[in-house]
XYZ file of C-alpha atoms in Angstrom:
620
model
C -15.548 -33.703 6.345
C -14.022 -32.750 9.186
C -14.808 -29.707 11.889
C -12.741 -28.734 14.744
C -14.097 -27.597 17.949
C -11.878 -26.704 20.636
C -9.257 -29.461 20.580
C -12.322 -31.982 19.801
C -12.480 -33.447 16.478
C -15.531 -34.761 14.966
C -16.624 -36.232 11.413
C -19.650 -35.373 9.839
C -20.934 -37.798 6.847
C -21.202 -36.665 3.772
C -22.803 -38.654 1.122
C -20.673 -38.881 -1.668
C -23.677 -37.448 -4.153
C -23.332 -34.263 -1.829
C -19.574 -33.468 -2.386
C -19.624 -34.042 -6.154
C -22.675 -31.093 -5.764
C -20.307 -29.330 -4.018
C -17.606 -29.660 -6.548
C -19.697 -28.822 -9.610
C -20.944 -25.694 -7.753
C -17.852 -24.359 -6.546
C -16.542 -25.094 -10.441
C -19.079 -23.238 -11.615
C -18.650 -20.166 -8.968
C -14.766 -19.753 -9.038
C -14.123 -21.284 -12.184
C -17.173 -21.374 -14.678
C -19.576 -19.305 -16.081
C -21.942 -19.578 -13.166
C -22.350 -16.067 -12.488
C -21.120 -14.138 -15.946
C -23.908 -14.636 -17.645
C -26.476 -12.644 -14.833
C -23.068 -10.211 -14.429
C -23.116 -9.354 -18.322
C -27.226 -8.608 -18.253
C -26.883 -6.560 -15.149
C -23.906 -4.347 -16.784
C -26.339 -4.148 -20.309
C -28.741 -2.540 -18.158
C -26.323 0.065 -16.353
C -24.817 1.133 -19.635
C -28.793 2.130 -20.890
C -28.175 4.900 -18.183
C -24.863 6.036 -19.387
C -23.397 8.481 -21.613
C -20.771 8.298 -24.175
C -18.689 11.500 -25.961
C -18.023 9.114 -28.762
C -21.025 9.622 -31.705
C -22.605 10.884 -29.036
C -25.456 12.008 -31.698
C -26.541 8.129 -32.355
C -28.691 7.357 -30.179
C -29.054 10.436 -27.494
C -25.483 9.300 -26.285
C -26.766 5.826 -25.071
C -25.319 3.289 -24.166
C -22.234 4.135 -22.601
C -19.336 2.813 -20.837
C -20.224 2.396 -17.052
C -17.586 3.441 -14.523
C -16.805 1.030 -11.567
C -14.209 2.678 -9.853
C -11.826 5.999 -9.561
C -8.612 4.975 -8.110
C -7.132 7.885 -10.320
C -8.243 11.150 -8.089
C -11.539 9.670 -7.279
C -12.690 10.341 -3.479
C -16.387 9.827 -3.356
C -18.031 6.738 -2.269
C -14.955 5.509 -0.781
C -16.511 3.777 2.013
C -18.871 1.990 -0.369
C -16.372 0.686 -2.882
C -14.066 -0.494 0.239
C -17.118 -2.550 1.570
C -17.630 -3.875 -2.195
C -14.470 -4.442 -2.181
C -14.954 -6.971 0.944
C -17.384 -9.030 -1.263
C -14.741 -10.249 -3.539
C -12.363 -11.751 -0.263
C -13.777 -15.226 -0.809
C -13.204 -15.610 -4.363
C -9.793 -13.724 -3.317
C -8.795 -16.480 -0.886
C -9.945 -19.163 -3.431
C -7.378 -17.746 -6.209
C -4.763 -17.188 -3.718
C -4.565 -19.983 -1.344
C -6.973 -22.721 -2.474
C -6.706 -22.992 -6.321
C -6.346 -25.698 -8.254
C -5.890 -25.636 -11.752
C -5.383 -28.402 -13.783
C -3.782 -27.493 -17.186
C -0.915 -27.492 -18.659
C 1.865 -25.841 -16.852
C 2.488 -23.175 -20.324
C -0.461 -21.893 -19.740
C -0.617 -21.902 -16.131
C -0.533 -17.531 -16.193
C -3.042 -17.504 -18.549
C -5.637 -19.054 -16.934
C -4.986 -17.060 -14.203
C -5.285 -14.066 -16.014
C -8.897 -15.324 -17.235
C -9.873 -16.095 -13.689
C -9.327 -12.975 -12.374
C -10.994 -11.210 -15.365
C -13.803 -13.580 -14.834
C -13.773 -12.643 -11.106
C -13.696 -8.533 -12.195
C -16.787 -9.173 -14.593
C -18.642 -11.016 -11.832
C -18.462 -8.071 -9.226
C -18.311 -5.122 -11.900
C -22.273 -4.669 -11.324
C -22.248 -4.110 -7.998
C -18.969 -1.463 -8.743
C -21.031 0.032 -11.681
C -24.500 0.162 -10.265
C -22.291 1.758 -6.748
C -21.415 5.172 -8.760
C -24.174 4.597 -11.650
C -25.705 8.489 -12.463
C -29.151 6.608 -12.084
C -30.250 6.503 -8.424
C -32.779 4.438 -8.721
C -32.283 1.711 -11.677
C -28.859 1.962 -10.480
C -30.029 0.842 -6.793
C -32.852 -1.154 -8.087
C -29.971 -2.957 -10.061
C -27.743 -3.385 -7.522
C -29.265 -4.676 -5.200
C -30.918 -7.461 -7.210
C -27.410 -8.409 -8.261
C -25.992 -8.509 -5.022
C -29.120 -10.157 -3.040
C -28.281 -13.185 -5.878
C -24.541 -13.228 -5.434
C -25.303 -13.099 -1.506
C -27.745 -16.551 -2.264
C -25.351 -18.075 -4.287
C -22.742 -18.212 -1.815
C -24.613 -19.264 1.016
C -26.094 -22.241 -1.021
C -22.116 -22.977 -1.258
C -21.720 -23.083 1.920
C -24.877 -25.164 3.163
C -23.942 -27.693 -0.091
C -20.405 -28.026 1.188
C -21.112 -28.403 5.131
C -18.110 -26.054 6.029
C -16.708 -26.069 9.181
C -17.390 -22.973 11.575
C -13.923 -21.465 10.694
C -15.675 -21.310 7.061
C -18.499 -19.626 8.406
C -15.761 -16.845 10.302
C -14.113 -16.075 6.705
C -17.768 -15.774 5.442
C -19.013 -13.239 8.118
C -16.596 -10.259 6.323
C -18.506 -11.305 3.147
C -22.097 -11.419 4.299
C -21.486 -8.177 6.345
C -20.196 -6.061 3.154
C -22.797 -7.262 1.101
C -25.407 -6.880 3.696
C -24.368 -3.101 3.711
C -24.060 -2.596 0.295
C -27.752 -3.729 -0.192
C -28.888 -1.628 2.749
C -26.849 1.669 0.797
C -28.717 0.566 -2.582
C -32.586 0.462 -0.485
C -31.763 4.193 1.294
C -30.492 5.826 -2.351
C -33.463 4.265 -3.899
C -35.765 5.493 -1.573
C -34.434 8.584 -1.591
C -33.965 8.875 -5.318
C -37.663 7.922 -5.296
C -38.771 10.537 -2.490
C -36.796 13.303 -4.627
C -34.713 13.837 -1.638
C -30.847 13.153 -2.931
C -29.941 13.687 -6.292
C -26.437 12.003 -7.906
C -23.844 14.554 -8.091
C -20.568 14.017 -10.226
C -16.793 13.716 -9.363
C -15.928 17.991 -10.229
C -13.174 18.433 -11.578
C -11.817 20.366 -8.758
C -12.095 19.314 -5.321
C -12.360 21.650 -2.283
C -9.016 20.628 -0.744
C -7.146 21.014 -3.810
C -8.249 25.048 -3.799
C -7.759 25.136 0.014
C -3.829 23.586 -1.214
C -3.484 26.781 -3.426
C -4.972 29.279 -1.281
C -2.356 28.091 1.573
C 0.411 27.923 -0.872
C -0.208 31.882 -2.312
C 0.114 32.727 2.025
C 3.525 33.554 2.847
C 4.578 30.471 5.080
C 5.600 30.752 8.633
C 9.394 31.027 9.988
C 10.194 27.836 11.464
C 13.295 28.287 14.470
C 14.818 25.086 15.709
C 15.337 25.939 19.392
C 18.016 23.885 21.087
C 15.787 22.926 24.056
C 14.700 18.954 23.643
C 11.294 20.093 25.269
C 10.042 21.855 22.999
C 11.315 19.669 20.432
C 9.096 17.300 21.091
C 6.321 19.263 21.979
C 6.580 20.521 18.434
C 6.498 16.538 16.687
C 3.768 15.858 18.946
C 1.986 19.445 17.697
C 3.098 17.840 14.226
C 1.499 14.004 14.645
C -1.280 15.657 15.774
C -2.349 17.567 12.999
C -1.226 14.927 10.388
C -3.768 12.413 12.607
C -6.254 15.114 12.427
C -5.353 15.859 8.409
C -5.588 11.902 7.874
C -8.877 10.732 9.884
C -11.305 13.743 10.633
C -10.673 16.495 7.317
C -11.406 15.690 3.630
C -8.349 17.107 2.319
C -5.160 16.098 0.486
C -4.058 13.812 2.583
C -7.137 12.318 3.424
C -6.953 8.377 2.079
C -8.019 8.468 -1.526
C -9.989 5.286 -3.213
C -7.125 3.511 -4.021
C -5.158 3.803 -1.013
C -8.342 3.143 0.717
C -9.026 -0.215 -1.413
C -5.682 -0.949 -1.232
C -5.807 -1.388 2.867
C -9.532 -2.663 2.854
C -8.625 -5.707 1.411
C -5.216 -5.807 2.898
C -6.344 -5.681 6.272
C -9.769 -8.727 4.990
C -6.723 -10.840 4.029
C -5.390 -10.501 7.172
C -8.579 -11.455 9.105
C -8.532 -14.494 7.481
C -4.945 -15.405 8.062
C -5.535 -14.513 11.625
C -8.342 -17.273 11.436
C -6.396 -19.724 9.352
C -3.315 -19.300 12.217
C -5.607 -20.395 14.788
C -7.427 -23.166 13.003
C -3.745 -24.664 11.792
C -2.992 -24.024 15.596
C -6.018 -25.886 16.507
C -5.273 -29.203 14.494
C -1.578 -28.943 15.673
C -2.086 -28.987 19.121
C -4.914 -31.515 18.877
C -2.321 -33.898 16.925
C 0.372 -33.179 19.266
C -2.239 -34.049 21.937
C -2.848 -37.705 20.489
C 0.695 -38.278 19.740
C 1.545 -37.808 23.701
C -1.471 -39.916 24.639
C -0.073 -42.511 22.224
C 3.016 -42.414 23.629
C 1.871 -42.817 27.409
C -0.247 -45.641 26.510
C 2.521 -47.186 25.298
C 4.692 -46.413 28.327
C 8.037 -44.643 25.591
C 9.672 -41.644 26.556
C 8.920 -38.201 24.794
C 5.786 -37.801 25.823
C 6.640 -34.431 28.689
C 9.008 -32.967 25.104
C 5.718 -33.628 23.011
C 4.284 -31.280 25.486
C 6.242 -28.946 25.301
C 6.704 -28.618 21.198
C 3.101 -27.906 21.575
C 2.935 -25.208 23.761
C 6.404 -23.967 22.231
C 4.384 -23.879 18.909
C 1.115 -22.335 20.704
C 3.291 -19.758 22.143
C 5.243 -18.697 19.046
C 1.820 -18.661 16.618
C 0.604 -15.959 19.362
C 4.046 -14.225 19.121
C 4.515 -14.401 15.552
C 0.209 -13.015 15.130
C 0.864 -9.556 17.348
C 4.095 -9.269 15.390
C 2.959 -9.360 11.787
C 0.109 -7.269 12.540
C 2.105 -4.470 14.186
C 4.347 -5.169 11.286
C 1.527 -5.077 9.068
C -0.170 -1.524 10.486
C 2.818 0.271 10.770
C 3.838 -0.465 6.646
C 0.534 0.470 5.870
C 0.845 3.854 8.070
C 4.689 4.464 6.769
C 3.873 3.905 3.046
C 0.984 6.362 2.986
C 3.252 8.580 4.699
C 5.834 8.480 1.849
C 3.662 8.294 -0.559
C 2.135 11.563 0.659
C 5.435 13.126 1.162
C 6.659 12.201 -2.180
C 3.726 13.871 -4.266
C 4.230 17.046 -2.460
C 7.906 17.128 -3.275
C 7.030 16.155 -6.928
C 4.442 18.912 -6.748
C 7.485 21.638 -5.848
C 8.927 20.040 -8.388
C 11.415 18.619 -6.160
C 13.125 15.102 -7.843
C 15.901 14.534 -5.165
C 14.694 11.479 -4.222
C 14.333 9.948 -7.307
C 18.027 8.371 -9.135
C 19.120 10.104 -11.972
C 19.518 6.874 -13.938
C 15.173 5.838 -13.241
C 13.197 7.301 -16.252
C 10.570 6.155 -17.787
C 8.663 7.145 -20.936
C 4.889 7.791 -21.027
C 3.027 4.891 -22.034
C 5.593 2.797 -19.626
C 4.188 4.983 -16.649
C 0.694 3.864 -17.741
C 1.076 1.213 -17.612
C 3.248 1.030 -14.274
C -0.079 2.954 -12.604
C -2.141 0.132 -13.710
C 0.410 -2.130 -11.951
C 0.899 -0.322 -8.946
C -2.751 -0.532 -6.963
C -2.608 -4.419 -6.894
C 0.754 -4.555 -7.055
C 0.781 -2.986 -3.554
C -1.855 -5.096 -1.994
C 0.025 -8.544 -2.773
C 3.727 -7.098 -1.650
C 2.243 -5.792 1.867
C 0.138 -9.385 2.222
C 3.667 -11.168 0.705
C 5.208 -9.466 3.272
C 3.182 -10.087 5.912
C 2.793 -13.689 5.660
C 6.759 -13.496 4.975
C 7.313 -11.459 8.456
C 5.273 -13.781 10.089
C 6.740 -17.295 8.814
C 10.337 -15.446 10.382
C 9.136 -14.402 13.406
C 7.611 -17.956 13.825
C 10.793 -19.763 13.294
C 12.603 -17.197 15.400
C 10.156 -17.851 18.401
C 11.113 -21.619 17.736
C 14.833 -21.655 17.621
C 15.057 -19.021 20.431
C 12.785 -20.981 22.662
C 14.592 -24.395 21.882
C 18.718 -22.647 21.769
C 17.966 -20.380 24.585
C 15.567 -20.631 26.955
C 14.267 -23.921 27.072
C 17.783 -25.630 27.980
C 18.531 -22.579 30.714
C 15.148 -23.799 32.210
C 16.302 -27.134 31.613
C 13.085 -28.617 30.155
C 15.294 -29.732 27.839
C 19.287 -31.385 27.173
C 21.559 -28.905 27.706
C 23.527 -30.083 24.192
C 20.839 -27.605 22.820
C 23.099 -24.345 24.343
C 25.737 -25.572 21.955
C 25.442 -22.972 19.375
C 24.612 -20.135 22.065
C 27.682 -20.814 23.944
C 29.954 -20.862 20.272
C 28.507 -17.617 18.933
C 27.687 -15.754 22.218
C 31.146 -15.345 24.350
C 33.053 -14.726 20.625
C 30.495 -12.143 20.281
C 30.833 -10.326 23.595
C 34.642 -10.725 22.803
C 34.267 -8.546 19.190
C 32.309 -5.684 21.097
C 35.040 -5.904 24.119
C 38.110 -5.751 21.931
C 36.460 -3.207 19.986
C 35.787 -0.871 22.724
C 39.625 -1.358 24.001
C 40.864 -0.286 20.797
C 38.369 2.589 20.474
C 40.054 3.771 23.764
C 43.248 3.211 22.878
C 43.113 5.083 19.640
C 41.551 8.236 21.092
C 44.223 8.402 23.669
C 47.541 6.947 21.686
C 47.259 7.066 18.420
C 45.733 10.759 18.140
C 47.516 13.766 18.305
C 46.422 16.222 21.112
C 44.562 18.910 18.591
C 41.478 19.474 19.119
C 38.694 20.506 15.866
C 35.188 21.095 16.058
C 32.863 18.028 15.360
C 31.096 17.877 12.005
C 27.933 19.037 14.047
C 29.472 21.791 15.658
C 28.301 20.731 19.140
C 31.329 19.296 20.660
C 35.033 18.943 19.990
C 36.821 16.160 19.092
C 40.991 15.430 18.212
C 42.086 15.605 14.890
C 42.680 12.893 12.961
C 46.741 13.370 12.736
C 48.307 9.839 14.003
C 50.474 9.985 16.556
C 53.184 6.764 17.875
C 52.664 5.662 13.693
C 55.348 2.902 14.739
C 53.258 1.622 17.418
C 49.901 1.799 15.229
C 52.003 0.001 12.417
C 52.588 -3.126 14.783
C 48.936 -3.283 15.869
C 47.721 -3.630 13.041
C 50.322 -6.322 11.904
C 49.483 -7.912 14.483
C 45.495 -7.983 14.165
C 45.658 -8.547 10.418
C 45.400 -12.662 11.163
C 42.680 -11.672 13.572
C 40.863 -10.086 11.530
C 41.006 -12.497 8.662
C 38.945 -15.391 11.013
C 36.485 -12.523 12.735
C 35.487 -11.214 8.774
C 34.039 -14.470 8.066
C 31.555 -14.007 11.073
C 31.551 -10.462 9.947
C 30.331 -10.854 6.286
C 27.469 -13.348 7.311
C 26.069 -10.978 10.139
C 26.325 -8.851 6.853
C 24.289 -10.700 4.938
C 21.939 -11.420 7.835
C 21.442 -8.027 8.595
C 20.738 -7.328 5.064
C 18.109 -9.894 5.027
C 16.248 -8.348 7.997
C 16.336 -5.156 6.769
C 14.747 -6.036 3.653
C 12.419 -7.944 5.130
C 10.953 -4.784 6.722
C 10.890 -3.100 3.149
C 9.175 -5.624 1.750
C 6.228 -4.502 1.604
C 7.057 -1.038 0.850
C 7.568 -0.439 -3.217
C 8.386 3.222 -1.723
C 11.801 1.859 -0.764
C 13.979 0.476 -3.286
C 15.460 -2.826 -2.376
C 18.900 -2.541 -4.559
C 21.870 -0.973 -3.634
C 22.360 2.421 -5.366
C 22.616 2.542 -8.967
C 20.886 -0.432 -9.759
C 17.671 0.731 -8.830
C 16.080 0.676 -12.658
C 16.221 -3.288 -12.357
C 13.812 -3.209 -8.999
C 10.710 -3.246 -11.256
C 7.983 -2.485 -8.374
C 9.921 0.949 -6.861
C 10.054 1.902 -11.070
C 5.934 0.589 -10.721
C 5.708 3.491 -7.748
C 7.674 6.230 -9.445
C 5.470 5.378 -12.913
C 2.578 5.965 -10.158
C 3.927 9.000 -8.858
C 4.457 10.750 -12.055
C 0.632 9.831 -13.623
C -0.312 11.110 -9.791
C 1.350 14.549 -10.766
C 0.411 15.163 -14.182
C -3.370 14.069 -13.571
C -3.818 15.113 -9.927
C -1.510 18.127 -9.450
C -3.699 20.960 -7.301
C -2.580 23.823 -8.892
C -3.126 22.796 -12.361
C -6.557 21.250 -12.037
C -7.824 24.452 -9.846
C -5.813 26.457 -12.881
C -8.035 24.493 -15.729
C -10.935 24.939 -13.493
C -10.699 28.516 -13.260
C -9.322 28.826 -17.108
C -13.135 26.575 -17.860
C -15.519 29.154 -15.708
C -13.907 32.500 -16.718
C -14.551 30.988 -20.559
C -18.250 30.269 -19.372
C -18.733 33.500 -18.041
C -16.756 35.358 -20.715
C -18.475 34.051 -23.624
C -20.789 31.511 -23.991
C -22.547 31.740 -26.897
C -19.912 31.587 -29.639
C -18.940 29.211 -32.098
C -15.711 27.807 -30.755
C -15.684 25.134 -28.238
C -13.682 24.028 -25.551
C -11.975 20.237 -25.530
C -12.687 19.665 -21.979
C -14.968 17.346 -19.712
C -18.229 18.472 -19.940
C -22.151 17.790 -19.390
C -24.556 15.921 -21.565
C -26.599 18.925 -22.492
C -24.060 21.588 -22.048
C -20.913 22.420 -24.238
C -18.206 24.679 -22.848
C -18.125 28.013 -25.669
C -15.792 30.579 -26.131
C -15.031 32.825 -28.610
C -11.882 32.408 -31.546
C -10.634 35.810 -30.501
C -10.586 34.619 -26.306
C -8.821 31.665 -27.537
C -6.339 33.440 -29.331
C -5.789 35.647 -26.284
C -5.555 32.565 -24.243
C -3.069 30.545 -26.311
C -1.057 33.567 -26.634
C -0.357 34.325 -23.260
C 0.297 30.588 -22.432
C 2.971 30.678 -25.683
C 4.374 33.764 -23.967
C 4.725 32.808 -20.468
C 6.688 28.893 -21.856
C 8.823 30.668 -24.069
C 10.048 33.266 -21.343
C 9.891 29.985 -18.852
C 12.115 28.588 -21.401
C 14.340 31.484 -22.267
C 15.582 33.445 -19.310
C 17.549 35.520 -20.835
C 14.790 37.224 -22.838
C 12.966 38.236 -18.948
C 15.329 40.954 -18.746
C 13.661 42.608 -22.454
C 10.030 41.663 -21.426
C 8.443 44.711 -19.796
C 4.765 43.726 -19.518
C 5.939 40.337 -16.771
C 7.556 41.769 -14.509
C 7.438 38.620 -12.453
C 10.174 36.893 -14.459
C 12.784 39.633 -14.305
C 15.824 39.221 -12.442
C 16.079 41.457 -9.440
C 19.249 44.427 -10.091
C 21.107 45.920 -7.333
C 20.880 49.366 -6.859
C 22.849 51.733 -7.843
C 24.431 54.465 -6.509
C 24.379 58.093 -7.741
C 27.065 60.064 -7.067
C 26.272 64.111 -7.022
C 29.228 66.073 -6.943
């Protein structure tokens, strides 16, 4: 087994027995059932402190199904859940990049599904303990299980005699596990001392209430000014306000548990890939240095070129790492911003950004919502890696076909592609500029109209000197046949570059208009939006919360129960008369909305009536 330190490679002798033990230990952890029995025991203990709704009269409603994480509308325990995802980094890297599955090709998909399910089972107790209603036993079981998991992974690193790069990667997992264990200890102590209680996540959140209050306030008028300075100031204030909402305030615009989990996993994989890139760079540089030394010993030509190649690879890796990091962070921000804007549009009932032919049934929307979080992680990671490779290759090509030949460090023959392409491109742009100048001066009549934006005047599209224009069209016809081939290649390259930037974004369709329904990931994003709309609409949630509170206040000791989320020892009750009144009001409102013609005859619901024009009574 090899350990890399700087550019010097040393070999650590590992006995065959240790190698076999490491292999068996690794297979038991990542591909076997080594941790599964402990996970099932911990899950069973946690389930004893959960209450179920199905047949709750049997065994006092226990055991129940634990809640590992709330991806739908959860906002509590977001940081703790993100740290718990940090514990899964090693398993994710093994399954994504270094997994070795020796099964029949027809069974690979099934085996991968079982492995990911096994991973979820291994880490299920940590998430369940973080969100357990029992602060004492949940913290105790969570601490013991996390401590056991830490010892298992540390033992693997010791048995396999891993290099320093492995411990740099494992540090993230270790820090996450230490944070979670400290959190469990803190919760256990505060629960024992009766200084904290577990509070279940309420149906309505304070940010949703504030959002509804803002809707009831008259909006401020926004007058667009022509002053550029004022526009810049206004835009800067808007960006600052959005930054405060995203980072400082617990509002609707703050990252939910889903968003925080997605970004955490992506950043952890980015960190791992960053270290791996530098490790590969060191290995490549060391190999090229040895090759250059061999050439120098044998007095062969090419030693200088090998050193240049090593330097180019090093610089290309640095540039690709920097640009791919900017790409990743930019896409994470843009995805978050676009998702927020689309949700607010759907809250207002605006469907203008959704193609008309993109329709999903309700069951398909639920399936798409299940897929969204995992697919968004994979798209961000895949787009980041693809962009990094593309930048690395582009840097190599730019170095050898442009920069190095100009610096006289490589033969001038490398400049031939640039000498062939660059003059033609320059000539195309110059010819286009000349033709635009001639068209504006010769082929347009001297009649001026207001432009579409209304800010300046331009000549009317009335053709002048028609015969000259037709002759010019004839002579340029054959030339544009030739240049059309280059434009075709340029069009394809432009599409590739644009789609490369949007690979990570599921909120943007990559297919042309009319074919969006064949973009599976875009349809997944639309399904996620619809589920968010129906389950987390702030107006609906606040309205339901107000109805439940009013029902509790008006009739708390009647016979008819209300079907709603409730505590274990308390039921929300209301009378049959009040139930009938509420149902009649809702049905009447729905009838008036669906039948606008009846609104004119409604006397009690004046808000549905259309405004009538005032009549002028003439007095004779």
